[in-house]
Amino acid sequence: EYAINVYNKHIENVKRRVPKEQLLIFNVKQGWQPLCEFLNKEIPKDIPFPRGNTTKDKKEILNELVRFRNRTNIATVVLIILVIGCLYKYYKSDT
């Protein structure tokens, strides 16, 4: 609730300070049209509007984090095995 209040106060502050003709407030669900109209540009024909916050995107990020963790875990195990091997060889050569 606190974060939402801070966000809303920020939005209201921006609305007060930025001239209306220089401020675009829109929902990304609206796609290219309001943005392109505001910027006086043509709507891209072959480029889909970037969403980047879909469930699919979040799952891909989570999967990458899991893969990274797994690689890190494997590297840690390999390092431990190498250290144990080196210690074993070192102490065995002393005898």
Coordinates of C-alpha atoms in Angstrom, one line a residue:
E1 CA 0.0 0.0 0.0
Y2 CA 2.9 2.4 0.8
A3 CA 4.5 1.7 -2.5
I4 CA 1.3 2.3 -4.4
N5 CA 0.8 5.7 -2.6
V6 CA 4.4 6.7 -3.4
Y7 CA 3.8 5.7 -7.1
N8 CA 0.5 7.6 -7.3
K9 CA 2.0 10.8 -5.7
H10 CA 4.9 10.6 -8.2
I11 CA 2.4 10.3 -11.1
E12 CA 0.4 13.4 -9.9
N13 CA 3.7 15.3 -9.4
V14 CA 4.7 14.5 -13.0
K15 CA 1.2 15.6 -14.3
R16 CA 1.6 18.9 -12.5
R17 CA 5.1 19.7 -13.7
V18 CA 5.1 18.5 -17.3
P19 CA 3.1 20.5 -19.8
K20 CA 0.2 18.4 -21.2
E21 CA 1.5 18.7 -24.8
Q22 CA 4.7 17.0 -23.7
L23 CA 3.2 14.3 -21.6
L24 CA 1.8 11.0 -22.8
I25 CA 0.0 8.8 -20.3
F26 CA -1.2 5.5 -21.8
N27 CA -1.6 1.9 -21.0
V28 CA 0.8 -0.4 -22.9
K29 CA -2.1 -2.6 -23.7
Q30 CA -3.1 0.1 -26.2
G31 CA 0.0 -0.8 -28.3
W32 CA 1.7 1.4 -30.8
Q33 CA -1.1 3.8 -31.7
P34 CA -1.1 6.3 -28.9
L35 CA 2.7 6.3 -28.7
C36 CA 3.1 6.8 -32.4
E37 CA 0.4 9.5 -32.6
F38 CA 2.1 11.4 -29.7
L39 CA 5.5 11.2 -31.4
N40 CA 3.9 12.0 -34.8
K41 CA 5.4 8.8 -36.2
E42 CA 3.9 6.0 -38.3
I43 CA 2.9 2.8 -36.6
P44 CA 5.5 0.1 -37.4
K45 CA 4.0 -2.5 -39.7
D46 CA 6.3 -5.5 -39.1
I47 CA 7.3 -4.9 -35.5
P48 CA 5.0 -6.1 -32.8
F49 CA 4.6 -3.9 -29.8
P50 CA 7.1 -5.0 -27.1
R51 CA 5.3 -6.5 -24.1
G52 CA 8.2 -8.0 -22.2
N53 CA 6.2 -8.6 -19.0
T54 CA 4.2 -11.6 -20.0
T55 CA 3.9 -14.8 -18.1
K56 CA 6.0 -16.5 -20.8
D57 CA 8.8 -13.9 -20.3
K58 CA 8.7 -14.3 -16.6
K59 CA 8.9 -18.1 -16.9
E60 CA 11.9 -17.8 -19.3
I61 CA 13.7 -15.6 -16.8
L62 CA 13.0 -18.0 -14.0
N63 CA 14.2 -20.9 -16.1
E64 CA 17.4 -19.1 -16.9
L65 CA 18.0 -18.4 -13.2
V66 CA 17.4 -22.1 -12.4
R67 CA 19.9 -23.1 -15.1
F68 CA 22.4 -20.6 -13.8
R69 CA 22.0 -22.0 -10.2
N70 CA 22.4 -25.6 -11.5
R71 CA 25.6 -24.6 -13.4
T72 CA 26.9 -22.9 -10.3
N73 CA 26.1 -26.0 -8.2
I74 CA 27.9 -28.2 -10.7
A75 CA 31.0 -25.9 -10.7
T76 CA 31.0 -25.9 -6.9
V77 CA 30.9 -29.7 -6.8
V78 CA 33.7 -30.0 -9.4
L79 CA 35.8 -27.5 -7.5
I80 CA 35.3 -29.4 -4.2
I81 CA 36.3 -32.7 -5.9
L82 CA 39.4 -31.0 -7.4
V83 CA 40.4 -29.6 -4.0
I84 CA 39.9 -33.0 -2.3
G85 CA 41.9 -34.7 -5.0
C86 CA 44.8 -32.2 -4.7
L87 CA 44.8 -32.6 -0.9
Y88 CA 44.7 -36.4 -1.2
K89 CA 47.7 -36.3 -3.6
Y90 CA 49.6 -33.8 -1.4
Y91 CA 49.2 -35.9 1.8
K92 CA 49.8 -39.2 0.0
S93 CA 53.1 -37.8 -1.4
D94 CA 54.2 -37.0 2.2
T95 CA 54.0 -40.6 3.3

